[in-house]
Amino acid sequence: MKLHGKKIGGFQLILVAVLCLTVLFHGVQAHAAEKEGKYGGVLRIALDAEPGGLDSMLTTATLVWTVSWHMFENLFTFGEKMDVIPMLAEDYAISEGGLRYVVTLRKGVPFHNGKEMTSEDVVASLRRWSEHSSLGKSTFANIESIEAKGPYAVEFLLKKPDAVFLVSLATPGAGAIIVPAEIASEAGERPMRELVGTGPFQFVEWQPNRFIKMKRFDTYAARSEEPNGFGGRKTAYADEIHYSFVPDKTVQSVGVEAGDFDYAYAVDSEEYERLKETPGVRAVVSPPRAWLAFILNTREGVLSDVRIRRAMQAALDMEPILLISRGHPDVWRMDPSLHQKETIWWSDKGKELYNQKNADKAKALLKEAGYTGQPIRWMASYEGYYNAVLVAKSQLEAAGFVIDLNRFEPATEASRRRNSELWDASITGYTMRGDPLLNTFFNSAVPGWWVNEEVEQLKRDLGLETDFDKRYAMVERIQELFYEDAPYIKIGDYATLRLLHERVKNFKNLSDIFFWNVWLEN
Amino acid sequence: MRRYILKRILALLPVMLVVASVVFGIQHMTPGNPAEIILGEEATQEQVRALEEKMGLDRPFIVQLGRWFGHLLQGDLGESIYYQKPVLSIVLGHALPTIQLTLLALTVTIALGLLMGVFAAAFHNTLLDNALMFIASIQLSLPISWIGLVLMLAFSLHYRIFPVSGYVAFSEGPLQSILYLTLPALALGAGAAARLARMTRSSMLEILRSDYIMTARAKGLGEMPVLFKHALKNAAVPILTVIGLSMANMLGGAVVSEQIFGIPGLGKLLIFSVFNRDYPVVQGVVLYIAFIYILINLTIDILYAWIDSRITYG
């Protein structure tokens, strides 16, 4: 036998065969270990801020539920393709033309206090959800009744069909988490004093400004299906999870590099090139999680005139804005769709009105609107947001706008945004929800106050329609109207840069972060 | 003396009262309130109003202030909106790390500042003097956050001597505790040490020109006893003032140092509470800091009299 012109002997052949087999065997072993994982150790996580609480039923804040969903579970959750899959539910049946839902529960699911979860707990938790969660309130506006049917089934009667009913039950933010009945009824509108759920980790301690500690829930009742997105089989490999609060991005990355942390939530994207070359750590770009948008006040002030909003839309050049505010080009992209490319709702309707970079068109529109330099009061809070507006300001001023930019501390900005008299434009990031109907920017009651009769009708139809193609066409139409009316201006999609220590294994780089199924290699 | 101390302690009360009212006023004038933050961006105006009503935030300012003072008189600082625990226990729980950090930083300040100052004065107008004062100027000019990050890069990442961030209580492990606090204390103490070095240098220079120093040298005393026993003690009053001021200033600097190094002290608590509009906690922390500030001033005044017998208080 010849290899590269050299003759190989029988002994060498045997050696190669043995080597191949060894590699193969190790491969199989490694695969088995991958499947089984390693138990033990403490996962130390650097969070960029301290959550405002851990009762994720009361708030939509991502920071809260990405911590608390290790402890609490919903009846349903989302699979890898953002499809609704059962979590605490075993199954469900829809009847009477979409007006009756019967959800059967899994049996033998214990809470962290040892009690078994039954329909009584589900009903009490959902009642609290209906009264004190923004999402629960809107969902229950369409619920005629909710009733326990024996210990392991719950019946919902709806007033009219609701295409997003299960999506709402699965949503983690302001979510329908299931807790013991007595805890749900005692808490009411206040955050729960006892954090008892059914999740793979259970609450141990929260030392304010220091850490949140959870430990493995030994009698966790895992599902039998393979892990899928945010559901399926969940295994708590780590003995404990410690969350520290590290606001400084440099400290987060230094902490992972020095081995003090296993995972940092969001490090500075400008560091990406350096971190890619740094041994011992793994920098990963998350899937695009949100999009950057300018919110325009359509209710009153200069921007209530659609022509001026369209002028603004025409003048903007998105690339420099994204580069300055989000950093490394790998963590953002330009795209006109209101729903990320990774979702089934992506569409490029209205793309001709996105990223126009057309100052002349803007000037003409401003002239037509009779704009004579009334200052546009623009608010921004976080540094990245502020920088984005700074770039936009120079582009808009070149087209004839007068921009009065002010930076506020986040809570002040959020508070001012509720008062339509105080501002004309602002900036925020929108995260993708389980269904277009749940999008914040489709809600005419939130600041920006975009009201369009056709959109309102389409939203009503979306709620009733269950056929995907028909719903998709409606979402596309809303996107078209979005670009015509310009109540918001989409800048681009963005991701975050995550940093892991190399000992962290089986981490799933999904839109949101969890540490079940993750283990530590020595 | 006793009467003086009593008088000063009694004077504490009106000062605290004014501080409390001003902070209460500023907080309530600032836009944004806990109800809005708890409910998040998507809550409607009605939902916010309802929660405000439940939390008593819709009442007139005077009513809220009156109610707060009423509770204060009973020794009740209220309950934290976020942590749902009594404010007093939260503030005291966060005071220990700050006290530890401040004491360690003060040690750095005194050791570094005094040595730099004394030697600069002793070698007045030499290369050493110029070099030390140049270093002091740099220390003074650099912000705590920058010094902190550079120290972290050097000693936590490159040399791996100190942990990056976090905190271990002294009772949980004395050595660990000191390891965690060393870099933040260095960052916090650097500026104060420079101030102290400059003050020590100038008061030492004045003293070193006095007759009794010449006498001490003439009778054959070594330079070290002259510097540290005779000169330094007599230069102590202005130095003590700087140390007192530094200690009080450190409570402010600790806000930055704690934020960078993840120390769960009063500074970090204050920032979190301000951003989340946890009014009762902000009140509690500010009152506590005001109290400590006044207490430090009082202690320094008493120490003056102890060090310099010419100073008496009527």
CSV table of N, CA and C in Angstrom, one decimal, chain B residues 43-159:
chain,number,residue,atom,x,y,z
B,43,ALA,N,-47.1,48.8,31.0
B,43,ALA,CA,-48.3,49.0,31.8
B,43,ALA,C,-49.0,50.2,31.4
B,44,THR,N,-50.3,50.2,31.5
B,44,THR,CA,-51.1,51.4,31.1
B,44,THR,C,-51.1,52.4,32.3
B,45,GLN,N,-51.5,53.6,31.9
B,45,GLN,CA,-51.6,54.6,33.0
B,45,GLN,C,-52.5,54.2,34.1
B,46,GLU,N,-53.6,53.5,33.8
B,46,GLU,CA,-54.6,53.1,34.8
B,46,GLU,C,-53.9,52.1,35.8
B,47,GLN,N,-53.2,51.2,35.2
B,47,GLN,CA,-52.5,50.2,36.1
B,47,GLN,C,-51.5,50.9,37.0
B,48,VAL,N,-50.8,51.9,36.5
B,48,VAL,CA,-49.8,52.6,37.3
B,48,VAL,C,-50.5,53.3,38.4
B,49,ARG,N,-51.6,54.0,38.0
B,49,ARG,CA,-52.4,54.8,39.0
B,49,ARG,C,-52.9,53.9,40.2
B,50,ALA,N,-53.4,52.7,39.8
B,50,ALA,CA,-53.9,51.8,40.8
B,50,ALA,C,-52.8,51.4,41.8
B,51,LEU,N,-51.7,51.1,41.3
B,51,LEU,CA,-50.6,50.6,42.2
B,51,LEU,C,-50.1,51.8,43.0
B,52,GLU,N,-50.0,53.0,42.4
B,52,GLU,CA,-49.6,54.2,43.2
B,52,GLU,C,-50.6,54.4,44.4
B,53,GLU,N,-51.8,54.2,44.1
B,53,GLU,CA,-52.8,54.3,45.1
B,53,GLU,C,-52.6,53.3,46.3
B,54,LYS,N,-52.3,52.1,45.9
B,54,LYS,CA,-52.1,51.0,46.9
B,54,LYS,C,-50.9,51.3,47.7
B,55,MET,N,-49.8,51.9,47.0
B,55,MET,CA,-48.6,52.2,47.7
B,55,MET,C,-48.6,53.5,48.5
B,56,GLY,N,-49.7,54.2,48.3
B,56,GLY,CA,-49.8,55.5,49.0
B,56,GLY,C,-49.0,56.6,48.3
B,57,LEU,N,-48.6,56.4,47.1
B,57,LEU,CA,-47.7,57.4,46.4
B,57,LEU,C,-48.6,58.5,45.7
B,58,ASP,N,-49.9,58.3,45.7
B,58,ASP,CA,-50.8,59.3,45.2
B,58,ASP,C,-51.1,60.4,46.2
B,59,ARG,N,-50.7,60.2,47.4
B,59,ARG,CA,-51.0,61.2,48.5
B,59,ARG,C,-50.2,62.4,48.3
B,60,PRO,N,-50.6,63.6,48.8
B,60,PRO,CA,-49.8,64.8,48.7
B,60,PRO,C,-48.5,64.6,49.4
B,61,PHE,N,-47.5,65.4,48.9
B,61,PHE,CA,-46.1,65.3,49.4
B,61,PHE,C,-46.1,65.4,50.9
B,62,ILE,N,-46.8,66.4,51.4
B,62,ILE,CA,-46.7,66.7,52.9
B,62,ILE,C,-47.2,65.5,53.7
B,63,VAL,N,-48.3,64.9,53.2
B,63,VAL,CA,-48.9,63.8,53.9
B,63,VAL,C,-47.9,62.6,53.9
B,64,GLN,N,-47.2,62.4,52.8
B,64,GLN,CA,-46.2,61.3,52.7
B,64,GLN,C,-45.1,61.6,53.7
B,65,LEU,N,-44.6,62.9,53.6
B,65,LEU,CA,-43.5,63.2,54.5
B,65,LEU,C,-43.9,63.1,56.0
B,66,GLY,N,-45.1,63.6,56.3
B,66,GLY,CA,-45.6,63.5,57.7
B,66,GLY,C,-45.6,62.1,58.1
B,67,ARG,N,-46.2,61.2,57.3
B,67,ARG,CA,-46.3,59.8,57.7
B,67,ARG,C,-44.9,59.2,57.9
B,68,TRP,N,-44.0,59.6,57.0
B,68,TRP,CA,-42.6,59.0,57.1
B,68,TRP,C,-42.0,59.4,58.5
B,69,PHE,N,-42.2,60.7,58.8
B,69,PHE,CA,-41.6,61.2,60.0
B,69,PHE,C,-42.3,60.6,61.2
B,70,GLY,N,-43.6,60.4,61.1
B,70,GLY,CA,-44.3,59.7,62.2
B,70,GLY,C,-43.7,58.3,62.5
B,71,HIS,N,-43.4,57.6,61.5
B,71,HIS,CA,-42.8,56.3,61.7
B,71,HIS,C,-41.4,56.4,62.2
B,72,LEU,N,-40.7,57.4,61.7
B,72,LEU,CA,-39.3,57.6,62.1
B,72,LEU,C,-39.2,57.8,63.6
B,73,LEU,N,-40.2,58.6,64.1
B,73,LEU,CA,-40.1,58.9,65.6
B,73,LEU,C,-40.3,57.6,66.4
B,74,GLN,N,-41.0,56.7,65.8
B,74,GLN,CA,-41.1,55.4,66.5
B,74,GLN,C,-39.9,54.4,66.2
B,75,GLY,N,-38.9,55.0,65.6
B,75,GLY,CA,-37.7,54.2,65.3
B,75,GLY,C,-37.9,53.3,64.1
B,76,ASP,N,-39.0,53.6,63.2
B,76,ASP,CA,-39.3,52.7,62.1
B,76,ASP,C,-38.9,53.4,60.8
B,77,LEU,N,-37.9,52.9,60.1
B,77,LEU,CA,-37.5,53.6,58.9
B,77,LEU,C,-38.3,53.1,57.7
B,78,GLY,N,-39.3,52.2,57.9
B,78,GLY,CA,-40.1,51.7,56.9
B,78,GLY,C,-39.6,50.4,56.3
B,79,GLU,N,-40.3,50.0,55.2
B,79,GLU,CA,-39.9,48.7,54.6
B,79,GLU,C,-39.5,49.0,53.1
B,80,SER,N,-38.5,48.3,52.7
B,80,SER,CA,-38.0,48.4,51.3
B,80,SER,C,-39.1,47.9,50.4
B,81,ILE,N,-39.2,48.6,49.3
B,81,ILE,CA,-40.3,48.3,48.3
B,81,ILE,C,-39.8,47.0,47.6
B,82,TYR,N,-38.5,46.9,47.3
B,82,TYR,CA,-38.0,45.7,46.5
B,82,TYR,C,-37.7,44.5,47.4
B,83,TYR,N,-37.0,44.8,48.5
B,83,TYR,CA,-36.6,43.6,49.3
B,83,TYR,C,-37.6,43.2,50.2
B,84,GLN,N,-38.6,44.0,50.5
B,84,GLN,CA,-39.7,43.7,51.4
B,84,GLN,C,-39.2,43.3,52.8
B,85,LYS,N,-38.2,44.1,53.2
B,85,LYS,CA,-37.6,43.8,54.5
B,85,LYS,C,-37.5,45.2,55.2
B,86,PRO,N,-37.4,45.3,56.5
B,86,PRO,CA,-37.2,46.6,57.2
B,86,PRO,C,-35.9,47.3,56.7
B,87,VAL,N,-36.1,48.6,56.4
B,87,VAL,CA,-35.0,49.4,55.9
B,87,VAL,C,-33.8,49.3,56.8
B,88,LEU,N,-34.0,49.4,58.1
B,88,LEU,CA,-32.9,49.4,59.1
B,88,LEU,C,-32.0,48.2,58.9
B,89,SER,N,-32.7,47.0,58.8
B,89,SER,CA,-31.9,45.8,58.7
B,89,SER,C,-31.1,45.8,57.4
B,90,ILE,N,-31.7,46.3,56.3
B,90,ILE,CA,-31.0,46.3,55.0
B,90,ILE,C,-29.8,47.3,55.1
B,91,VAL,N,-30.0,48.4,55.7
B,91,VAL,CA,-28.9,49.4,55.7
B,91,VAL,C,-27.8,48.9,56.6
B,92,LEU,N,-28.1,48.3,57.7
B,92,LEU,CA,-27.1,47.8,58.6
B,92,LEU,C,-26.4,46.6,57.9
B,93,GLY,N,-27.1,45.8,57.2
B,93,GLY,CA,-26.5,44.7,56.5
B,93,GLY,C,-25.5,45.1,55.4
B,94,HIS,N,-25.7,46.3,54.9
B,94,HIS,CA,-24.8,46.8,53.8
B,94,HIS,C,-23.7,47.7,54.4
B,95,ALA,N,-23.9,48.1,55.7
B,95,ALA,CA,-22.9,49.0,56.3
B,95,ALA,C,-21.6,48.3,56.5
B,96,LEU,N,-21.6,47.0,56.9
B,96,LEU,CA,-20.4,46.3,57.2
B,96,LEU,C,-19.4,46.3,56.1
B,97,PRO,N,-19.7,45.9,54.9
B,97,PRO,CA,-18.7,45.9,53.8
B,97,PRO,C,-18.2,47.3,53.6
B,98,THR,N,-19.0,48.3,53.7
B,98,THR,CA,-18.5,49.7,53.4
B,98,THR,C,-17.5,50.1,54.5
B,99,ILE,N,-17.9,49.7,55.8
B,99,ILE,CA,-17.0,50.1,56.9
B,99,ILE,C,-15.6,49.3,56.7
B,100,GLN,N,-15.7,48.1,56.4
B,100,GLN,CA,-14.5,47.3,56.2
B,100,GLN,C,-13.6,47.9,55.1
B,101,LEU,N,-14.3,48.3,53.9
B,101,LEU,CA,-13.6,48.8,52.8
B,101,LEU,C,-13.0,50.2,53.2
B,102,THR,N,-13.8,51.0,53.9
B,102,THR,CA,-13.3,52.3,54.3
B,102,THR,C,-12.1,52.2,55.2
B,103,LEU,N,-12.2,51.3,56.2
B,103,LEU,CA,-11.1,51.2,57.1
B,103,LEU,C,-9.8,50.7,56.4
B,104,LEU,N,-10.0,49.8,55.5
B,104,LEU,CA,-8.8,49.3,54.7
B,104,LEU,C,-8.2,50.4,53.8
B,105,ALA,N,-9.1,51.1,53.2
B,105,ALA,CA,-8.7,52.2,52.3
B,105,ALA,C,-8.0,53.3,53.2
B,106,LEU,N,-8.5,53.5,54.4
B,106,LEU,CA,-7.9,54.5,55.3
B,106,LEU,C,-6.5,54.1,55.7
B,107,THR,N,-6.4,52.8,55.9
B,107,THR,CA,-5.0,52.2,56.3
B,107,THR,C,-4.1,52.5,55.1
B,108,VAL,N,-4.5,52.3,53.9
B,108,VAL,CA,-3.7,52.5,52.7
B,108,VAL,C,-3.4,54.0,52.7
B,109,THR,N,-4.4,54.9,52.9
B,109,THR,CA,-4.2,56.3,52.8
B,109,THR,C,-3.1,56.8,53.8
B,110,ILE,N,-3.3,56.3,55.1
B,110,ILE,CA,-2.4,56.8,56.1
B,110,ILE,C,-1.0,56.3,55.9
B,111,ALA,N,-0.9,55.0,55.6
B,111,ALA,CA,0.5,54.4,55.5
B,111,ALA,C,1.2,55.1,54.3
B,112,LEU,N,0.5,55.2,53.2
B,112,LEU,CA,1.1,55.7,52.0
B,112,LEU,C,1.3,57.2,52.0
B,113,GLY,N,0.2,57.9,52.5
B,113,GLY,CA,0.2,59.3,52.5
B,113,GLY,C,1.3,59.9,53.5
B,114,LEU,N,1.3,59.3,54.7
B,114,LEU,CA,2.2,59.8,55.7
B,114,LEU,C,3.7,59.6,55.2
B,115,LEU,N,4.0,58.4,54.8
B,115,LEU,CA,5.3,58.1,54.4
B,115,LEU,C,5.8,59.0,53.2
B,116,MET,N,4.9,59.1,52.2
B,116,MET,CA,5.2,60.0,51.1
B,116,MET,C,5.5,61.4,51.5
B,117,GLY,N,4.6,61.9,52.4
B,117,GLY,CA,4.6,63.3,52.8
B,117,GLY,C,5.9,63.6,53.7
B,118,VAL,N,6.2,62.7,54.6
B,118,VAL,CA,7.3,62.9,55.5
B,118,VAL,C,8.6,62.8,54.7
B,119,PHE,N,8.7,61.9,53.8
B,119,PHE,CA,10.0,61.8,53.1
B,119,PHE,C,10.1,62.9,52.1
B,120,ALA,N,9.0,63.3,51.5
B,120,ALA,CA,9.1,64.5,50.6
B,120,ALA,C,9.6,65.7,51.3
B,121,ALA,N,9.1,65.9,52.6
B,121,ALA,CA,9.5,67.0,53.3
B,121,ALA,C,11.0,66.9,53.8
B,122,ALA,N,11.4,65.7,54.2
B,122,ALA,CA,12.7,65.5,54.7
B,122,ALA,C,13.7,65.7,53.6
B,123,PHE,N,13.3,65.3,52.3
B,123,PHE,CA,14.3,65.5,51.2
B,123,PHE,C,13.8,66.6,50.3
B,124,HIS,N,13.4,67.7,51.0
B,124,HIS,CA,12.8,68.9,50.3
B,124,HIS,C,13.7,69.3,49.1
B,125,ASN,N,13.0,69.6,48.0
B,125,ASN,CA,13.7,70.1,46.8
B,125,ASN,C,14.7,69.2,46.2
B,126,THR,N,14.6,67.9,46.5
B,126,THR,CA,15.5,66.9,45.8
B,126,THR,C,14.7,66.2,44.8
B,127,LEU,N,15.4,65.3,44.1
B,127,LEU,CA,14.7,64.5,43.1
B,127,LEU,C,13.6,63.6,43.7
B,128,LEU,N,13.8,63.1,44.9
B,128,LEU,CA,12.9,62.3,45.6
B,128,LEU,C,11.6,63.1,45.9
B,129,ASP,N,11.8,64.3,46.4
B,129,ASP,CA,10.6,65.1,46.7
B,129,ASP,C,9.8,65.4,45.4
B,130,ASN,N,10.5,65.7,44.4
B,130,ASN,CA,9.8,66.0,43.1
B,130,ASN,C,9.1,64.8,42.6
B,131,ALA,N,9.7,63.6,42.7
B,131,ALA,CA,9.2,62.4,42.2
B,131,ALA,C,7.9,62.0,43.0
B,132,LEU,N,8.0,62.1,44.3
B,132,LEU,CA,6.9,61.8,45.2
B,132,LEU,C,5.7,62.7,44.9
B,133,MET,N,6.0,64.0,44.7
B,133,MET,CA,4.9,64.9,44.5
B,133,MET,C,4.3,64.7,43.1
B,134,PHE,N,5.1,64.3,42.2
B,134,PHE,CA,4.6,64.0,40.8
B,134,PHE,C,3.6,62.8,40.9
B,135,ILE,N,4.1,61.8,41.6
B,135,ILE,CA,3.2,60.6,41.7
B,135,ILE,C,1.9,61.0,42.4
B,136,ALA,N,2.0,61.8,43.5
B,136,ALA,CA,0.8,62.3,44.2
B,136,ALA,C,-0.1,63.0,43.2
B,137,SER,N,0.4,63.8,42.4
B,137,SER,CA,-0.5,64.6,41.5
B,137,SER,C,-1.2,63.6,40.5
B,138,ILE,N,-0.5,62.6,40.1
B,138,ILE,CA,-1.1,61.6,39.2
B,138,ILE,C,-2.2,60.9,40.0
B,139,GLN,N,-1.9,60.5,41.2
B,139,GLN,CA,-2.9,59.8,42.0
B,139,GLN,C,-4.2,60.6,42.2
B,140,LEU,N,-3.9,61.9,42.4
B,140,LEU,CA,-5.1,62.8,42.6
B,140,LEU,C,-5.9,63.0,41.4
B,141,SER,N,-5.2,62.9,40.2
B,141,SER,CA,-6.0,63.3,39.0
B,141,SER,C,-6.8,62.1,38.4
B,142,LEU,N,-6.4,60.9,38.8
B,142,LEU,CA,-7.0,59.7,38.1
B,142,LEU,C,-8.3,59.4,38.8
B,143,PRO,N,-9.4,59.1,38.0
B,143,PRO,CA,-10.6,58.7,38.7
B,143,PRO,C,-10.5,57.3,39.3
B,144,ILE,N,-11.3,57.1,40.4
B,144,ILE,CA,-11.3,55.8,41.1
B,144,ILE,C,-11.6,54.6,40.1
B,145,SER,N,-12.6,54.9,39.2
B,145,SER,CA,-13.0,53.8,38.3
B,145,SER,C,-11.8,53.3,37.4
B,146,TRP,N,-11.0,54.3,36.9
B,146,TRP,CA,-9.9,54.0,36.1
B,146,TRP,C,-8.8,53.2,36.8
B,147,ILE,N,-8.5,53.8,38.0
B,147,ILE,CA,-7.5,53.1,38.8
B,147,ILE,C,-7.9,51.7,39.1
B,148,GLY,N,-9.2,51.5,39.5
B,148,GLY,CA,-9.8,50.2,39.8
B,148,GLY,C,-9.6,49.2,38.7
B,149,LEU,N,-10.0,49.7,37.5
B,149,LEU,CA,-9.9,48.7,36.3
B,149,LEU,C,-8.5,48.3,36.0
B,150,VAL,N,-7.6,49.3,36.1
B,150,VAL,CA,-6.2,49.0,35.8
B,150,VAL,C,-5.6,48.0,36.8
B,151,LEU,N,-5.9,48.3,38.1
B,151,LEU,CA,-5.4,47.4,39.1
B,151,LEU,C,-6.0,46.0,38.9
B,152,MET,N,-7.3,45.9,38.5
B,152,MET,CA,-7.9,44.6,38.2
B,152,MET,C,-7.2,43.9,37.1
B,153,LEU,N,-6.9,44.6,36.0
B,153,LEU,CA,-6.3,44.0,34.8
B,153,LEU,C,-4.9,43.5,35.2
B,154,ALA,N,-4.2,44.3,36.0
B,154,ALA,CA,-2.8,43.8,36.4
B,154,ALA,C,-2.9,42.7,37.4
B,155,PHE,N,-3.6,42.9,38.5
B,155,PHE,CA,-3.4,41.9,39.6
B,155,PHE,C,-4.5,40.8,39.7
B,156,SER,N,-5.6,41.0,38.9
B,156,SER,CA,-6.5,39.9,38.9
B,156,SER,C,-6.4,39.0,37.6
B,157,LEU,N,-6.2,39.7,36.5
B,157,LEU,CA,-6.2,39.0,35.3
B,157,LEU,C,-4.7,38.5,34.9
B,158,HIS,N,-3.8,39.5,35.0
B,158,HIS,CA,-2.4,39.1,34.6
B,158,HIS,C,-1.7,38.3,35.7
B,159,TYR,N,-1.7,38.7,36.9
B,159,TYR,CA,-1.0,38.0,37.9
B,159,TYR,C,-1.9,37.1,38.8
